[in-house]
Coordinates of C-alpha atoms in Angstrom, one line a residue:
X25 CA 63.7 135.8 129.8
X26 CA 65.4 132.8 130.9
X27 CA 69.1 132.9 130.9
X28 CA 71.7 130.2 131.6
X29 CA 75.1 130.3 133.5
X30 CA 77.5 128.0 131.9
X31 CA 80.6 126.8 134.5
X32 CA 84.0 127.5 134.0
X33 CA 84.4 123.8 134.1
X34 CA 81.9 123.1 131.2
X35 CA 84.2 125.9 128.9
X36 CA 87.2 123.4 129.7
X37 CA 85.6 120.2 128.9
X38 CA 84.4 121.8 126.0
X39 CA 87.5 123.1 124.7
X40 CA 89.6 119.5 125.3
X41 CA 86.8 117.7 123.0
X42 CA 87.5 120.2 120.3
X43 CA 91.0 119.4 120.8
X44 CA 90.7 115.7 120.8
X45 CA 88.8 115.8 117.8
X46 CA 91.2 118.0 116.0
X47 CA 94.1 115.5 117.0
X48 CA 92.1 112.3 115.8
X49 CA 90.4 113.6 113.1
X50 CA 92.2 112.2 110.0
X51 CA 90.7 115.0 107.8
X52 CA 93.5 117.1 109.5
X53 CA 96.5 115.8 108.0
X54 CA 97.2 116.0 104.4
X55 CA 95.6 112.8 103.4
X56 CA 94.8 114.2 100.0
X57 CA 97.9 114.4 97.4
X58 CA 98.9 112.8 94.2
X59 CA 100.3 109.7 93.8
X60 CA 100.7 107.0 91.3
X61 CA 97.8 104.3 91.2
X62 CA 99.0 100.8 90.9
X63 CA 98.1 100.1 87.8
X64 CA 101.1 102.7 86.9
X65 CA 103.6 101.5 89.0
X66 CA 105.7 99.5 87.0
X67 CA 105.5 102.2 84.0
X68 CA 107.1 104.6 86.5
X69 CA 110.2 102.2 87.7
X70 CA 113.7 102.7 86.1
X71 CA 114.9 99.3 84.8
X72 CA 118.6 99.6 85.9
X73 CA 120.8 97.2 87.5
X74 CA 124.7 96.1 88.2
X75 CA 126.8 95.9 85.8
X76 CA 127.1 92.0 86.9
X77 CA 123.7 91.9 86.6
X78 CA 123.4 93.0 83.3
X79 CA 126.0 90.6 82.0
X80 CA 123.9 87.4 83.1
X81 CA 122.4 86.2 79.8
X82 CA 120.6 83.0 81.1
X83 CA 117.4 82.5 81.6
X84 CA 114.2 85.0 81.3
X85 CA 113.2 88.7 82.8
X86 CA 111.8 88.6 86.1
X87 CA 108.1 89.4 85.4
X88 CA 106.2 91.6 88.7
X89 CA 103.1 92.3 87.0
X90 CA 101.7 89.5 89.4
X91 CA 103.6 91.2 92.9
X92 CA 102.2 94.5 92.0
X93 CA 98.8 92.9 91.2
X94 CA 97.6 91.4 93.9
X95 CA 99.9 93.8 96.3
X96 CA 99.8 91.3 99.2
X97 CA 99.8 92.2 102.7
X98 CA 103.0 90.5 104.5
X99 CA 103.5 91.8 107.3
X100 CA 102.5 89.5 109.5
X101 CA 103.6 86.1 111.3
X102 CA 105.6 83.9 109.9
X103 CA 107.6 86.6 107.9
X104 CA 108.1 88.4 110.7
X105 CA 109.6 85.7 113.1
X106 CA 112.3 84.0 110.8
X107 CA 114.5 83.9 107.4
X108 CA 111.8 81.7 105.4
X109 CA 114.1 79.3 103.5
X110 CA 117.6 81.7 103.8
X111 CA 119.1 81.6 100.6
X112 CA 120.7 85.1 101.0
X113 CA 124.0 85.8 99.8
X114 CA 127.2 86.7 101.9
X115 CA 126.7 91.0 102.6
X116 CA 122.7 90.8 102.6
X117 CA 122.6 90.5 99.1
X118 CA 120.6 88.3 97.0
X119 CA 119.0 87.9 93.4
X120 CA 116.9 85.3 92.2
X121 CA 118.4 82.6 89.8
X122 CA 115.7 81.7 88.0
X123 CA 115.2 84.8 86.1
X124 CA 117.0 88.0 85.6
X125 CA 116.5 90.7 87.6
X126 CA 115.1 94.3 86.1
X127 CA 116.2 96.2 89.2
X128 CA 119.0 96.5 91.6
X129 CA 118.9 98.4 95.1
X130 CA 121.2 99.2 97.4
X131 CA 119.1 99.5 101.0
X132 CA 121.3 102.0 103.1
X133 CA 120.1 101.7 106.7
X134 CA 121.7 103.7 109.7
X135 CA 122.2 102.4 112.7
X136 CA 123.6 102.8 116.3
X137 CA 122.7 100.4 119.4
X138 CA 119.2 99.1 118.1
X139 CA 119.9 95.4 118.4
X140 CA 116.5 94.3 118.8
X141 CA 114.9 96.8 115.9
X142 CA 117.6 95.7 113.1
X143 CA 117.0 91.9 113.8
X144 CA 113.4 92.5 113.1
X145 CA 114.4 94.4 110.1
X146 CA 117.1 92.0 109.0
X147 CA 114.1 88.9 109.0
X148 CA 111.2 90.3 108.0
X149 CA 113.1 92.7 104.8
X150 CA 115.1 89.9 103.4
X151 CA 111.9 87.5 103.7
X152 CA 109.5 90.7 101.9
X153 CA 112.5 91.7 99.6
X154 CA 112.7 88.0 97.8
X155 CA 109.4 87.6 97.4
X156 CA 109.8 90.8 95.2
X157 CA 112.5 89.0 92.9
X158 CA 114.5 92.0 92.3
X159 CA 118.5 92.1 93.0
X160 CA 118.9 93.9 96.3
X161 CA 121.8 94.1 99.0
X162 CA 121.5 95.8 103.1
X163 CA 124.2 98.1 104.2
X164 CA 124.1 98.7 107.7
X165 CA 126.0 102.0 108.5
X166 CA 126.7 102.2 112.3
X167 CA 127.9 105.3 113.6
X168 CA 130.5 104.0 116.4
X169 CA 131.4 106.9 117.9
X170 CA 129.1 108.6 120.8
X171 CA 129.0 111.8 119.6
X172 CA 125.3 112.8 118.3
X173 CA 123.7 110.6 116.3
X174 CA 124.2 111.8 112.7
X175 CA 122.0 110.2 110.6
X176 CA 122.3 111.9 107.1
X177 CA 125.9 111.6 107.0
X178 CA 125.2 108.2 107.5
X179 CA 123.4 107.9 104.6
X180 CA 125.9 110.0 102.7
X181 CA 128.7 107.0 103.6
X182 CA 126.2 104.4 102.7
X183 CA 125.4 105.7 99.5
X184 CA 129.2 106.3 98.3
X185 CA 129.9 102.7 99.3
X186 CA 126.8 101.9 97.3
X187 CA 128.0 103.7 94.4
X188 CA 131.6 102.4 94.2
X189 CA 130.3 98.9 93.8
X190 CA 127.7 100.2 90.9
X191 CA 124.5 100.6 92.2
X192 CA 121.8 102.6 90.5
X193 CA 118.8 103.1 93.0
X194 CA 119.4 103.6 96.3
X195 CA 116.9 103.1 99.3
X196 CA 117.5 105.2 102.7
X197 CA 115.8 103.5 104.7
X198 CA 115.4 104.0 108.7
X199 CA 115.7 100.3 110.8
X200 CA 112.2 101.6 112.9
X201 CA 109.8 101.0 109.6
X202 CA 108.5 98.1 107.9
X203 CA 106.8 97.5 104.5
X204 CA 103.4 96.3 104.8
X205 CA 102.3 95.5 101.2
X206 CA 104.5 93.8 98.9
X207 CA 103.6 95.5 95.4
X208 CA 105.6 98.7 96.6
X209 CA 108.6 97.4 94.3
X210 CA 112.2 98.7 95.9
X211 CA 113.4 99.9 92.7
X212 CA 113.4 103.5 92.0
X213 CA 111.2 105.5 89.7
X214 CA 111.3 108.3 87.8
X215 CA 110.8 110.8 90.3
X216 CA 112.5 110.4 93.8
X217 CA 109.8 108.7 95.5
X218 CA 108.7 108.7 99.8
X219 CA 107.9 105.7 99.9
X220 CA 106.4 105.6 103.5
X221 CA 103.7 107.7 103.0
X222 CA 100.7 105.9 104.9
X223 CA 102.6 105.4 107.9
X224 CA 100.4 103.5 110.9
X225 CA 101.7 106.0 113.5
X226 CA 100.0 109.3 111.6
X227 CA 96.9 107.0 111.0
X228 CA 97.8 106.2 107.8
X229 CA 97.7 109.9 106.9
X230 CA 100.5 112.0 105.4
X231 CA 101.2 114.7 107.9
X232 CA 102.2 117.3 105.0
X233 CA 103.3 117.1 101.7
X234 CA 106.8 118.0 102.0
X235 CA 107.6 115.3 104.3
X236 CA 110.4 113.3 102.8
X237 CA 111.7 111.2 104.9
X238 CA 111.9 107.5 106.8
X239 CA 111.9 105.2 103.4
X240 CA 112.8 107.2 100.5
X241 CA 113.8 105.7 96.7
X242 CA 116.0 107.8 94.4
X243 CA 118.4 107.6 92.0
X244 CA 122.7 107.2 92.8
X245 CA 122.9 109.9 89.8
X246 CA 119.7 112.4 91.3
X247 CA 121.5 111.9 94.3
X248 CA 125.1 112.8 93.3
X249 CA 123.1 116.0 91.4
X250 CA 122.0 117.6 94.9
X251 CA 124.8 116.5 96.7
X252 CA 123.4 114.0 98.5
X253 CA 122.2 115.6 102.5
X254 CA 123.8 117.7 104.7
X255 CA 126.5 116.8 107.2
X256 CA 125.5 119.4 109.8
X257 CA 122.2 117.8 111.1
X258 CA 123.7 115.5 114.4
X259 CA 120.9 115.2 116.4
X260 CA 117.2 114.2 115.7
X261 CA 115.2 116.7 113.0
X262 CA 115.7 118.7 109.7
X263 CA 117.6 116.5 107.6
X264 CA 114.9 115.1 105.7
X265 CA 113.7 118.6 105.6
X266 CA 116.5 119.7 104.2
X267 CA 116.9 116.7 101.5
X268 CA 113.4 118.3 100.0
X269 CA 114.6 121.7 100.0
X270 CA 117.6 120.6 98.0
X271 CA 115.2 118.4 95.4
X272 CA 113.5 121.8 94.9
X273 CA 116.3 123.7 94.4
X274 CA 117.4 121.7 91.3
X275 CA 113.2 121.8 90.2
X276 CA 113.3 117.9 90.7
X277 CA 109.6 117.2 92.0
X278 CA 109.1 113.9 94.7
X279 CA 106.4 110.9 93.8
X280 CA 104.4 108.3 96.1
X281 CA 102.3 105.5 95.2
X282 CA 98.8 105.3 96.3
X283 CA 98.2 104.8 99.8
X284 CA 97.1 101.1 99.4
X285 CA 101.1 100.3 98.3
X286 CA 102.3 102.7 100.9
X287 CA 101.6 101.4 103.9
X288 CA 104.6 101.2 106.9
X289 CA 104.7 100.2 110.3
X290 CA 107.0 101.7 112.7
X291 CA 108.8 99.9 115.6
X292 CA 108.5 101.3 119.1
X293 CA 111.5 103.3 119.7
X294 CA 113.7 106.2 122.0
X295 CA 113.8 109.6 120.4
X296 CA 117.0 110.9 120.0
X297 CA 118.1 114.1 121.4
X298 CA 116.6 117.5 119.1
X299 CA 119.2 119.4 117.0
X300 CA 118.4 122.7 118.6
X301 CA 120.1 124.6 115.6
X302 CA 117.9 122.8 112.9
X303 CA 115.8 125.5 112.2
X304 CA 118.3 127.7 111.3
X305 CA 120.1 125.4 109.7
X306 CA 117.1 124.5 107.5
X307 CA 116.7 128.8 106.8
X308 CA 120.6 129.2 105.6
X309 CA 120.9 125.7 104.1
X310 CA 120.6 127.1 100.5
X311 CA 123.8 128.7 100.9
X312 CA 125.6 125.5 101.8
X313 CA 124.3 123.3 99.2
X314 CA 127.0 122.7 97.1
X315 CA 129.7 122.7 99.7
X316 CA 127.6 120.7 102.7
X317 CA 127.1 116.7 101.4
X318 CA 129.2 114.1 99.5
X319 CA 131.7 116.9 98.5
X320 CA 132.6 117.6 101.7
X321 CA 132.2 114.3 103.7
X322 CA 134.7 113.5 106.3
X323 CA 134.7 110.5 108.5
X324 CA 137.2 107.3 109.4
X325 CA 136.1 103.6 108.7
X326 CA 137.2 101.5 111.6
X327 CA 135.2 98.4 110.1
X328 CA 133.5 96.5 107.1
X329 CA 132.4 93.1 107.7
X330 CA 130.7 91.0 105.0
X331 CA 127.7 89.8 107.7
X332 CA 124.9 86.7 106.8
X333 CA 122.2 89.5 106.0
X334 CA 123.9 92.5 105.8
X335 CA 127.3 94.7 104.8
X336 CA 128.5 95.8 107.7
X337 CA 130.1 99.3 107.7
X338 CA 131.5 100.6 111.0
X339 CA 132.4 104.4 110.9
X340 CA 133.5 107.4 113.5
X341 CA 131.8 110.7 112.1

């Protein structure tokens, strides 16, 4: 009998190909969930805007049967390099004057020392946003203060500013990602929708299907319902975690379009420092949810600038 002696060196190289291909094969990740097709989209979308808005009587509805449609890809040069004919409004805000909007979005964005990212964002959102012909305004919430970076309260002080001056749907939005297909309308729909769920960095995969977080859509009064997100997250991780947890505790189930629609890029960027109690922050959190959020927001404005492409909001947390 002929027997064969197989090197310890063999075993290892054998071992890091099964783990290469378990890291690159996209059948890992949880590529397969529902979502709305396109054809649906616009069935799904709440028709809600301002109350200024609404009072404009002139002219026709905005029709986006065509944007949705053909679902263009636009990211790409020259929407990326410049405002294309800059007919936004003082704040970031614009509508179109040719037809009335059915939808108005407040995009909350947080921010600290990322010049470079929210200049891309700034040109290449207000350029994709247009095109989409719905009534939109940017709030950039910078957290000035150099404690840890706490981006869900962030969002919490974005979307109470948002509120106050009317705004139904709100967008929380991180300044790293970028739209890649224009039919993903910036309105909100029925459900709470993630809206970045083929993101290039996980292969256009969806990593798992909880993951709620980096561009999501939901409704001011949804989130006034859960509280809006916790205050207690400084620090990278759990927050969008947590922002699931509390959907599910009030039985509201999450929505994405179809992969084709959802398509985001992410900018190259530093990695903030770990929460290292956001696991068990995320294990108790059910215990805080109706004290830990808008209700219990504290923080001090030290700015608000009305900016050429955005509302800028300044704020010590």
């Amino acid at each position: 009998m002929i027997t064969f002696r197989v090197s310890s060196s063999v075993y290892a190289y054998a071992t890091y190909l099964v783990l290469l291909v378990y890291f690159l094969w996209p059948g890992r990740f949880a590529s397969l969930y529902d979502y709305i097709e396109g054809e649906n989209i616009y069935d799904q979308l709440i028709r809600k805007t301002t109350k200024n808005i609404s009072l404009m009587r002139n002219g026709l509805r905005c029709d986006y049967s065509e944007v949705i449609e053909e679902n263009l890809s636009l990211y790409r040069s020259p929407f990326t390099e410049d405002i294309i004919n800059n007919n936004v409004r003082l704040g970031g805000e614009y509508y179109p004057e040719d037809c009335l909007p059915s939808f108005s979005t407040a995009i909350i964005v947080p921010y600290r020392q990322r010049e470079r990212q929210l200049n891309q964002f700034l040109i290449y959102m207000h350029n994709y946003l247009r095109r989409q012909r719905i009534h939109y305004r940017i709030f950039v919430i910078e957290q000035y203060d150099p404690k840890p970076f706490n981006r869900a309260k962030l969002f919490n002080i974005g979307a109470l500013i948002a509120m106050g001056l009317d705004y139904p749907c709100l967008v929380l939005h991180d300044v790293d990602l970028m739209p890649m297909n224009l039919g993903h309308l910036y309105a909100c729909s029925r459900k709470p929708r993630h809206m970045c769920s083929s993101l290039d960095v996980f292969r256009y995969n969806l990593p798992y299907r909880g993951l709620f977080g980096g561009a999501v859509a939901i409704e001011s009064s949804v989130f006034l319902n859960i509280n809006g997100m916790s205050n207690m997250f400084s620090g990278w991780g759990g927050e969008d975690d947590d922002l699931y947890a509390r959907l599910q505790d009030k039985q509201i189930e999450i929505c994405r379009f179809s992969p084709t629609y959802s398509q985001y890029s992410m900018l190259k960027h530093r990695k903030e420092t770990p929460n290292k109690d956001r696991v068990a922050f995320l294990k108790n959190g059910k215990l805080r949810y109706h004290t830990d959020g808008l209700n219990s927001l504290v923080y001090k404005q030290v700015g608000f600038k009305l900016h050429n492409l955005f509302t800028h909001v300044l704020v010590e947390t």
